[in-house]
Coordinates of C-alpha atoms in Angstrom, one line a residue:
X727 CA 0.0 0.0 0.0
X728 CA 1.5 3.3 -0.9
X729 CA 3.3 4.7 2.2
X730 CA 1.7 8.6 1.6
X731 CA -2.1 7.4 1.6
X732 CA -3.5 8.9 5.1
X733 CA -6.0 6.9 7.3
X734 CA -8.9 7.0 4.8
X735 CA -7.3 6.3 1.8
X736 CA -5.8 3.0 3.4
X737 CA -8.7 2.1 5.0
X738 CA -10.6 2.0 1.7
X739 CA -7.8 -0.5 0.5
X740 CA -8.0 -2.5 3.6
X741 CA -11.7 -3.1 3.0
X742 CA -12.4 -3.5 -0.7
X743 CA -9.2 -6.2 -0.3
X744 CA -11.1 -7.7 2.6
X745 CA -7.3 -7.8 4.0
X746 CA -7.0 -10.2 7.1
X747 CA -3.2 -8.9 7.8
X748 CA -1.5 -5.6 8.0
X749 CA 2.1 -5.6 8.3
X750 CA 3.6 -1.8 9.0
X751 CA 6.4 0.6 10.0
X752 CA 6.7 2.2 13.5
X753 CA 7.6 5.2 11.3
X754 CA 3.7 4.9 9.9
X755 CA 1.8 2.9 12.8
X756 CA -0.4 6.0 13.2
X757 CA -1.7 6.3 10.1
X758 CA -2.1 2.0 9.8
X759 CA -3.3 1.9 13.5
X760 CA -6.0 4.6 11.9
X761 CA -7.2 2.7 8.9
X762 CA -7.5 -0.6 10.1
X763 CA -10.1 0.9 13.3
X764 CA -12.2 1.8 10.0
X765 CA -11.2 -2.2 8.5
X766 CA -13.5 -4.8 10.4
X767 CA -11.7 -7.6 7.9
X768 CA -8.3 -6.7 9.6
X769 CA -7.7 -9.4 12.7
X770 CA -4.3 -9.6 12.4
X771 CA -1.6 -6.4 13.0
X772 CA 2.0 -7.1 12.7
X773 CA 4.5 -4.6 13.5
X774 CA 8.6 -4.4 12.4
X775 CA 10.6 -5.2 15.0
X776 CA 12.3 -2.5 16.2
X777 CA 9.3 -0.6 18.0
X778 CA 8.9 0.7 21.2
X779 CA 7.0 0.0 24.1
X780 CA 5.0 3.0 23.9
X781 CA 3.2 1.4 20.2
X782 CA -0.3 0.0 20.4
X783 CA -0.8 -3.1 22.6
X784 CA -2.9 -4.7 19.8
X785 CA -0.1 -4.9 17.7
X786 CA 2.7 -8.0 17.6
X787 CA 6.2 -7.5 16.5
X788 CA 7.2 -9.3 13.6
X789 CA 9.5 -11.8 14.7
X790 CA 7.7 -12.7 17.9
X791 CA 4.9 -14.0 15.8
X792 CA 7.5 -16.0 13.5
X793 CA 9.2 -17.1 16.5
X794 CA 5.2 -18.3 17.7
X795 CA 4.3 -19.3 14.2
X796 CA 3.8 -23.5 13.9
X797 CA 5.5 -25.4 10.6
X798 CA 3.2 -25.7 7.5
X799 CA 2.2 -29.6 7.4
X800 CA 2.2 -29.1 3.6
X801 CA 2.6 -26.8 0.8
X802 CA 0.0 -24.9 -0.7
X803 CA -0.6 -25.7 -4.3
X804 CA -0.2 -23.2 -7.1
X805 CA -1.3 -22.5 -10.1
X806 CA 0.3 -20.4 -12.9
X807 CA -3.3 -18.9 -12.9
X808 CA -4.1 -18.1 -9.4
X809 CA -3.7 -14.8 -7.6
X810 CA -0.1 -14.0 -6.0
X811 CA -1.3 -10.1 -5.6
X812 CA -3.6 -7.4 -5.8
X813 CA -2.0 -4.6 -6.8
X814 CA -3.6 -1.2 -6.4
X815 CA -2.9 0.9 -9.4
X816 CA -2.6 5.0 -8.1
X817 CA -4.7 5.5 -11.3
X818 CA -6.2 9.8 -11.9
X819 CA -9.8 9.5 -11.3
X820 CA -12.0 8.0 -8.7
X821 CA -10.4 5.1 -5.7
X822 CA -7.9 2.7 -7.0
X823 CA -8.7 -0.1 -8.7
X824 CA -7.1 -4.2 -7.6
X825 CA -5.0 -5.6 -10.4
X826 CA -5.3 -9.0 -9.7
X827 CA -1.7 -10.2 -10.7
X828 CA -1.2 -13.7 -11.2
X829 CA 2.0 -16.3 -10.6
X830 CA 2.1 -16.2 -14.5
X831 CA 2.4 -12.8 -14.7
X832 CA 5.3 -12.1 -12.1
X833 CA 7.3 -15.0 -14.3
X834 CA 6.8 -13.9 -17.4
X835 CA 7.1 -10.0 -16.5
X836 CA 11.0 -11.5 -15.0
X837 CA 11.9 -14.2 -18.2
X838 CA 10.6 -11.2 -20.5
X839 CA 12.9 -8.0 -18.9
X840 CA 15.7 -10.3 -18.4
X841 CA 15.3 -11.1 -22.6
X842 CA 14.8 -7.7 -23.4
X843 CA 17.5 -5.7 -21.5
X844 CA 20.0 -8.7 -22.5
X845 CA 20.3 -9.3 -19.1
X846 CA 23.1 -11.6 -17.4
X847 CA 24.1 -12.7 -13.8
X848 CA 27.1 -9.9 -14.2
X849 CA 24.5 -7.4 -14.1
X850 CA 23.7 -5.2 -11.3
X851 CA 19.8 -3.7 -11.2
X852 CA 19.2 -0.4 -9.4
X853 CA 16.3 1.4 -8.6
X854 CA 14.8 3.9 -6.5
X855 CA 11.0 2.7 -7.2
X856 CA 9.1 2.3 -4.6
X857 CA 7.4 -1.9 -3.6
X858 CA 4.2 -0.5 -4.0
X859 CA 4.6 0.4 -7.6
X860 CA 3.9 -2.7 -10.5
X861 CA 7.6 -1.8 -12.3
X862 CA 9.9 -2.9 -9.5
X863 CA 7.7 -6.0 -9.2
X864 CA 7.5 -6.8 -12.3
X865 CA 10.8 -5.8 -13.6
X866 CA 13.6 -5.3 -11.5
X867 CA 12.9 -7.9 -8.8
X868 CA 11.5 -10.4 -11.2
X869 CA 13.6 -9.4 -14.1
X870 CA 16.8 -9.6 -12.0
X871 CA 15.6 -12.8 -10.2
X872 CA 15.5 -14.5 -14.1
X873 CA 18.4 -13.3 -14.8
X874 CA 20.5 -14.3 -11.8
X875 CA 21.5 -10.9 -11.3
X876 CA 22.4 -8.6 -8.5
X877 CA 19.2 -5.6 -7.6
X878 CA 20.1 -2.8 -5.7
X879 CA 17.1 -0.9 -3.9
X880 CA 17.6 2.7 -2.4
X881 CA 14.4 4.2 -0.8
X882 CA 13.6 6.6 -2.7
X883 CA 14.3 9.4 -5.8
X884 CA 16.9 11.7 -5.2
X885 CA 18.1 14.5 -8.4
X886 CA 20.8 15.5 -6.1
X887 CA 21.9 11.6 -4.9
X888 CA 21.4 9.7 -7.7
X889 CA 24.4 9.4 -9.7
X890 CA 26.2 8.8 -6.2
X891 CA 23.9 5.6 -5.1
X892 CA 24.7 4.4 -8.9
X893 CA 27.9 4.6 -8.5
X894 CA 28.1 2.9 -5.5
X895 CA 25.9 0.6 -6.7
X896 CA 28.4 -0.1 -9.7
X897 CA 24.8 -0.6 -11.2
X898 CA 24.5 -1.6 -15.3
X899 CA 20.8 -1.4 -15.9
X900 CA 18.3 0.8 -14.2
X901 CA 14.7 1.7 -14.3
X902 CA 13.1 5.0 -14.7
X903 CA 9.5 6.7 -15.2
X904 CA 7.9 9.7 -15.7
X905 CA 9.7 12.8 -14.7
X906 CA 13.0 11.3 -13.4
X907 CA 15.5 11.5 -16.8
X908 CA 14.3 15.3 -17.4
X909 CA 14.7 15.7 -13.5
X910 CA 18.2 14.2 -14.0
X911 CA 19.2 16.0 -17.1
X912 CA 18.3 19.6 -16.2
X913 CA 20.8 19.0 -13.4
X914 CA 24.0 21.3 -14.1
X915 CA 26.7 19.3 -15.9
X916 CA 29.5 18.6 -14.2
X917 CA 32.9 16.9 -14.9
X918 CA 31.6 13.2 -13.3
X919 CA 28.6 12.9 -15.2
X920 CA 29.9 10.1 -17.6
X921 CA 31.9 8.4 -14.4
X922 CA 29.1 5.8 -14.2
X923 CA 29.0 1.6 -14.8
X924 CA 25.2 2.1 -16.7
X925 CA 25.1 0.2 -19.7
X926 CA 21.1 0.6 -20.1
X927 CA 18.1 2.7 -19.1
X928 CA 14.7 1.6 -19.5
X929 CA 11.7 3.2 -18.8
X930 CA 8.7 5.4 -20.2
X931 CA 7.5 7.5 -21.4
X932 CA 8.8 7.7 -24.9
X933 CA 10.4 11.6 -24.7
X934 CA 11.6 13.5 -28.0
X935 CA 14.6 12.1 -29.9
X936 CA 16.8 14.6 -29.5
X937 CA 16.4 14.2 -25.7
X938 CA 17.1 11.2 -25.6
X939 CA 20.2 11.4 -27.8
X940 CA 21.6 14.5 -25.5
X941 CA 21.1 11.8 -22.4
X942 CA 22.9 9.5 -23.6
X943 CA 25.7 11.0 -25.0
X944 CA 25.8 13.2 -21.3
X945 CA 25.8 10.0 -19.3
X946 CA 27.5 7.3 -21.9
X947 CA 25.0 5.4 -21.4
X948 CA 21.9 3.3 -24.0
X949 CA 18.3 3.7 -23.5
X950 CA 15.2 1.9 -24.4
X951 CA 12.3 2.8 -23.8
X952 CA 8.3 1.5 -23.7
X953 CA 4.9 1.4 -23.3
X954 CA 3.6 -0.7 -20.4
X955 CA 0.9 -0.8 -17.4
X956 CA 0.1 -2.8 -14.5
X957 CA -3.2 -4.6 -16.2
X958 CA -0.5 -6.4 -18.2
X959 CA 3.5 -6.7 -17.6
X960 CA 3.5 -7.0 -22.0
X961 CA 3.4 -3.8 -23.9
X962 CA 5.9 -2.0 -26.4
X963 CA 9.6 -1.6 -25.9
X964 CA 12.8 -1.1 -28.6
X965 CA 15.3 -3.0 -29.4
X966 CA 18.7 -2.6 -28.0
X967 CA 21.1 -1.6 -30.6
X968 CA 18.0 -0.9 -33.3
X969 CA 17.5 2.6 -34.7
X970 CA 14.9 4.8 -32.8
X971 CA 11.4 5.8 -34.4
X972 CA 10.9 9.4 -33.1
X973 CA 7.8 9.5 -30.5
X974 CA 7.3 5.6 -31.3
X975 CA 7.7 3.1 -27.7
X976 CA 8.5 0.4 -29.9
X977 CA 6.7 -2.9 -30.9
X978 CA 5.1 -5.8 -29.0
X979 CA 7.4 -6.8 -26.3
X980 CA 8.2 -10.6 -26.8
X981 CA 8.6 -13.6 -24.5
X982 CA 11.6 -15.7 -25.2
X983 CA 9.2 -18.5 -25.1
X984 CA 7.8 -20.1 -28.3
X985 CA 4.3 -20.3 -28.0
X986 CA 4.0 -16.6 -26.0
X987 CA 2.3 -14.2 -28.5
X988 CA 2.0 -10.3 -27.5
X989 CA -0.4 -8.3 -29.9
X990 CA -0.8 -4.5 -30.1
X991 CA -3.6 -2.6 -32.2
X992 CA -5.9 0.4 -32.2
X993 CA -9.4 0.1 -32.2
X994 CA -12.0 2.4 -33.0
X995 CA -12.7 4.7 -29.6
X996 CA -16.5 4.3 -30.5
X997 CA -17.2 0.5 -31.5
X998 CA -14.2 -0.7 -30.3
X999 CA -13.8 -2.5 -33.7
X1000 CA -9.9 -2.7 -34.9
X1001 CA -8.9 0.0 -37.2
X1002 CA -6.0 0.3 -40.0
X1003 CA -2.1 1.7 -39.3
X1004 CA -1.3 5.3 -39.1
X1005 CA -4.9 6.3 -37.4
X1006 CA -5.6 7.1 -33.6
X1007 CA -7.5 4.9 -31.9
X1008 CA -7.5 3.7 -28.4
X1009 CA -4.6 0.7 -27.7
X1010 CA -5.7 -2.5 -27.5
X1011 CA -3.5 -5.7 -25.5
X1012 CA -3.7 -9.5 -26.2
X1013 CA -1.2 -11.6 -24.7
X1014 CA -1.2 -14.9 -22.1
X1015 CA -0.2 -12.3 -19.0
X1016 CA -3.1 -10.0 -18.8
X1017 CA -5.0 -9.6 -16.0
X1018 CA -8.2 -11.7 -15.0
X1019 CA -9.5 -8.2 -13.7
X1020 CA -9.8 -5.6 -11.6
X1021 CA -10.8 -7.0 -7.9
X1022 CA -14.7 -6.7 -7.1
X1023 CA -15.2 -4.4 -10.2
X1024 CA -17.2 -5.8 -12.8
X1025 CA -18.3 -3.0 -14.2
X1026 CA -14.8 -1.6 -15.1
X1027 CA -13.7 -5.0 -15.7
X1028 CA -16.6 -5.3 -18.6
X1029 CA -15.1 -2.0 -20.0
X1030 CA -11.5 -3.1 -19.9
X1031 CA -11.5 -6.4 -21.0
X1032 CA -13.6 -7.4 -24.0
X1033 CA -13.3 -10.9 -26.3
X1034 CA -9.7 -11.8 -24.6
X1035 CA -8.3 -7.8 -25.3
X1036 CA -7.1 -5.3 -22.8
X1037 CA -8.7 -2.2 -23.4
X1038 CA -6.5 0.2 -22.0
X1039 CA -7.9 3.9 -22.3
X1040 CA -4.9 5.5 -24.1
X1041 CA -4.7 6.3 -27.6
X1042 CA -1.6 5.8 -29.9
X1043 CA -1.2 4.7 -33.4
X1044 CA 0.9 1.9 -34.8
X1045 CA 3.1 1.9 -38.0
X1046 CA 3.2 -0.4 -40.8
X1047 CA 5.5 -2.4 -38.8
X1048 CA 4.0 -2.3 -35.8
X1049 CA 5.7 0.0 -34.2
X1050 CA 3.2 2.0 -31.1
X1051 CA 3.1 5.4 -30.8
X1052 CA 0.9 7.1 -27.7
X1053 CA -0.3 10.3 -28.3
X1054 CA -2.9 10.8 -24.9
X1055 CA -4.8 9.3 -22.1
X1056 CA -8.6 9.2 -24.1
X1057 CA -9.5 11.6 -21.3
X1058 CA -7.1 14.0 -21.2
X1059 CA -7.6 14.8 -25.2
X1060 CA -8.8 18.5 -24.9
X1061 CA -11.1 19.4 -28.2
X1062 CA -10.5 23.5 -28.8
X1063 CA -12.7 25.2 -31.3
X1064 CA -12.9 22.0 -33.7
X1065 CA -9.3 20.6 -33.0
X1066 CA -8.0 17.6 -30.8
X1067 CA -5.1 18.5 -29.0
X1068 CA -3.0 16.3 -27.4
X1069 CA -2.0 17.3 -23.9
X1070 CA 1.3 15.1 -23.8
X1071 CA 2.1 17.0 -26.8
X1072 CA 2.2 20.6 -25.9
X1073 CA 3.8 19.5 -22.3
X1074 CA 6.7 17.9 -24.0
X1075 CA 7.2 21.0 -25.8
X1076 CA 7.2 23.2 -22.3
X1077 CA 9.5 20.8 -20.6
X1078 CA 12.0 21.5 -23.0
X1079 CA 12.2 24.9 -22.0
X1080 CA 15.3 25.6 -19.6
X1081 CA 13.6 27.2 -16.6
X1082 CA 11.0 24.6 -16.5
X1083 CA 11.0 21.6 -14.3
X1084 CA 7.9 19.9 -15.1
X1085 CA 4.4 21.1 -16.3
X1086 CA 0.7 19.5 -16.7
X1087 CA -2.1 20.8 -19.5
X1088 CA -5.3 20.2 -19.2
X1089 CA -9.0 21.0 -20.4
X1090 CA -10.6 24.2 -19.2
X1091 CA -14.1 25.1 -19.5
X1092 CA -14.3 27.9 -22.7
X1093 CA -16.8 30.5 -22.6
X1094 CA -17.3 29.5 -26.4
X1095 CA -18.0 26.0 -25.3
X1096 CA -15.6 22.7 -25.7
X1097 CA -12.2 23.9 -23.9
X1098 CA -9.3 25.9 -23.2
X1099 CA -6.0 25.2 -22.6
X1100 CA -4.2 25.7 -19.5
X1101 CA -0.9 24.9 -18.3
X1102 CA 0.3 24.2 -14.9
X1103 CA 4.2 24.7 -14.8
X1104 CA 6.9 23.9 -11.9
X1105 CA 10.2 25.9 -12.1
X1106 CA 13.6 25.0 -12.4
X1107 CA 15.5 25.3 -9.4
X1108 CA 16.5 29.0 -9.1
X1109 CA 14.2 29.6 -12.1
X1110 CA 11.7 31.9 -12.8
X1111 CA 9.7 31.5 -16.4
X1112 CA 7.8 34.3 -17.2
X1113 CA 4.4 33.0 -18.6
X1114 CA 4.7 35.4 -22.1
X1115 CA 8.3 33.3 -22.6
X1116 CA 6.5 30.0 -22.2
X1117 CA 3.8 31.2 -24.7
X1118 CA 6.3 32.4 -27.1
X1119 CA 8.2 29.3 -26.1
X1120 CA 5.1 27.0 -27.8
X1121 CA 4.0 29.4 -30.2
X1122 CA 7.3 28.8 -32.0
X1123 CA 6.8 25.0 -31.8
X1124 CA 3.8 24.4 -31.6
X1125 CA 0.3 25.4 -34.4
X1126 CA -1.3 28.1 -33.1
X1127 CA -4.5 26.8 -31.2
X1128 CA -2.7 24.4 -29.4
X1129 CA -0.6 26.6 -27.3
X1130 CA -2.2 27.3 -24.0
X1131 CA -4.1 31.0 -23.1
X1132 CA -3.9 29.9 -19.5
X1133 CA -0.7 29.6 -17.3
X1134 CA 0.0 29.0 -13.7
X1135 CA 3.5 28.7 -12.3
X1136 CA 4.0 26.8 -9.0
X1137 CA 5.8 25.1 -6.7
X1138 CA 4.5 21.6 -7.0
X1139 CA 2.3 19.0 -9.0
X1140 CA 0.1 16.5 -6.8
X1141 CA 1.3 13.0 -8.1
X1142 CA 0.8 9.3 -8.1
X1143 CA 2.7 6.9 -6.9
X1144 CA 4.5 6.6 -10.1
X1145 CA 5.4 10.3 -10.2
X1146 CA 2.7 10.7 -13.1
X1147 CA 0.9 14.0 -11.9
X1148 CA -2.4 13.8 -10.7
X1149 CA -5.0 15.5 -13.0
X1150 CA -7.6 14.8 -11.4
X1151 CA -6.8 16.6 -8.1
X1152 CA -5.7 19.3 -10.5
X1153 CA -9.6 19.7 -12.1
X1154 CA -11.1 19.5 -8.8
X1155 CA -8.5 22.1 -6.6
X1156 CA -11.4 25.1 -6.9
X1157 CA -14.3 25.6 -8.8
X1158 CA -12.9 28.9 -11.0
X1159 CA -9.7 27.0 -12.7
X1160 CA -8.6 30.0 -14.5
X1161 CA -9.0 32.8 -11.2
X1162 CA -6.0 34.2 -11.0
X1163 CA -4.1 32.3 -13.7
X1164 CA -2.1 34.6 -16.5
X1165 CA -4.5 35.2 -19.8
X1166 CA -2.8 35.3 -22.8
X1167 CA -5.6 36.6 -24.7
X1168 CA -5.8 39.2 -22.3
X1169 CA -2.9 40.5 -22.3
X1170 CA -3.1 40.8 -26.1
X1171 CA -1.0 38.4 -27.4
X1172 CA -1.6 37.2 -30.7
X1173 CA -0.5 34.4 -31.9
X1174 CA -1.9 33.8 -35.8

């Protein structure tokens, strides 16, 4: 369960998992001793050793209750098939939803990682992920478990002590997502940068090719990167050594097992029915490691999964080869006097900017109806952008109606687990989303 959720947040987890055991932290027994008083399912509430004797009476230390526990008489028997975890994806609307993972999944998710990184028992996996989060379960644990190969954990994402725990790590393969490589490249340069042992990065999202070009030639390093989720440890992912598509996260990741087919395609956003390369549509998953389903959610379930496919609410297109492509989440698509505009789009062009950090466009109501744009940016450290930069900024990169007339510059940006910001906190902060926010339009900036 993600360490940040607060009583009511883990309490909601507790009970839609009809959890019988809660294993904490001292450091969080407040919020856990909180949440389970609202979990009835709860009757058992273990506590790391190491606590003191002012804790909760109710709760046992960890190794008392192994030293207590009695020998199994036998072992239970699995199947590929059954449950090993629920998973409890962060998501950006509503609670989160179980991903039932199965025993098949965490194998194949390990045999496939370990295939596709070219991974040996020389190598050394680090990351900074946290356990609650599908991609250092299904990748480096698993993926350096298959491989026979060393993992290195450090507790969480540092810009300013990364490159030291890699280091000393002596680590050849690491993981990213979201913001952590532009985090990591807008760090000043310094004479060290390519003193590292990284042979490969992998991660997503796909950024812009000359990014990723400028990374690796910074850091001497490789990376590949892909499209994946936690409904299914199968999505996209390049090649090592293959030439890059620009924007594209590859083609159907592969099992090294004959017999193991991942397919990708794009099906109509209305019916649902496949559609032809080179047009949008929403992807579409069919592998052997998918999901049975969301826990005790039909009704998503019946959206999601349809006639063996994963449905997964993002829309890409795919190449004559088969290469994938993501353009936006289906919901965060904003529709502006006529046009679709891809969110992901004009936020990759305002990262690139040097005082910005990390930004976040979204939807606004219009006062001609359909939407507005507005952009939430995060500065640099020691940074300033001026909001008339920024729109010059995307008005020289970007056609005209797609850069936004809205523009708030802030601290912070409320995020998921997996450091993906959280739109849907953003759309629900205050009723007026554009109070207060610089106009572009009104201060007479034209842009045609």
């Amino acid at each position: 369960v993600n360490t940040a959720y607060k009583r009511d947040e883990m309490a909601y987890i507790l009970n839609n998992a009809e959890a019988k055991g809660l294993v904490t932290d001292p450091s969080l027994i407040e919020v856990a001793e909180a949440a389970a008083d609202l979990a009835s399912c709860v009757e058992i509430k273990l506590l790391r050793d190491g606590a003191d004797s002012n804790l909760p009476s109710n709760w046992t230390g960890f190794g008392e209750a192994h030293a207590k526990a009695q020998p199994l008489a036998s072992l239970p028997v699995i199947s590929p098939q059954d449950i090993s975890m629920l998973v409890y994806t962060s998501g950006t609307t509503g609670n989160p939803k179980g991903v039932q993972v199965t025993h098949l999944m965490y194998v194949a998710a390990g045999q496939g990682f370990a295939h596709w990184t070219q991974a040996t028992s020389d190598d050394r996996f680090f990351t900074c992920l946290p356990y609650y989060h599908a991609n250092i379960q299904y990748y480096s644990t698993m993926g350096a478990l298959a491989a026979g190969a060393t993992l290195v954990v450090v507790d969480r994402f540092s810009a300013s002590r990364f490159w030291g725990q890699v280091r000393e790590a002596k680590a050849t393969i690491v993981n990213f997502i979201g913001m952590m490589m532009p985090v990591l490249a807008k760090n000043d340069p310094t004479p060290q940068d390519k003193d590292n042992t990284v042979r490969l990065f992998y991660g997503s999202p796909s950024f812009p090719p000359e990014f990723l070009a400028e990374f690796q030639e910074r850091f001497d390093t490789d990376i590949i990167v892909g499209f994946g989720m936690t409904e299914t440890c199968f999505g996209t992912i390049e090649r090592i050594g293959e030439d890059r598509r620009a924007g594209s996260s590859g083609g159907p990741r592969q099992h090294p097992a004959e017999g193991f087919e991942n397919q990708v395609r794009i099906a109509d956003q209305v019916t649902g029915t496949p559609i032809g390369v080179d047009t949008v549509g929403e992807i579409t998953i069919h592998n052997p490691a998918i999901m049975p389903g969301y826990w005790r959610n039909e009704e998503q379930n019946t959206e999601t999964l349809r006639d063996g496919w994963l449905y997964t609410g993002d829309l890409g297109w795919v190449d004559s080869d088969g290469f994938l492509y993501f353009v936006d989440r289906k919901k965060d698509i904003i529709r502006r006097r006529g046009e679709n505009i891809s969110s992901q789009e004009v936020e990759n062009v305002i990262k690139r900017h040097p005082k910005v950090l990390d930004c976040a466009v979204l939807a606004v109501p219009s006062e001609l109806g359909e939407d507005e744009v507005k952009a939430y940016v995060t500065p640099r450290k020691g940074a300033t952008p001026d909001p008339e930069e920024l729109v010059h900024w995307c008005a020289e990169n970007l056609a005209y109606f797609k850069v936004p007339r809205y523009w708030e510059v802030r601290d912070e940006l409320p995020r998921t687990p997996s450091l993906r910001v959280r739109k849907d906190v953003l759309r629900q902060e205050r009723e007026d989303l554009i109070e207060g926010c610089f106009d572009r339009e009104a201060a007479g900036i034209q842009l045609r």
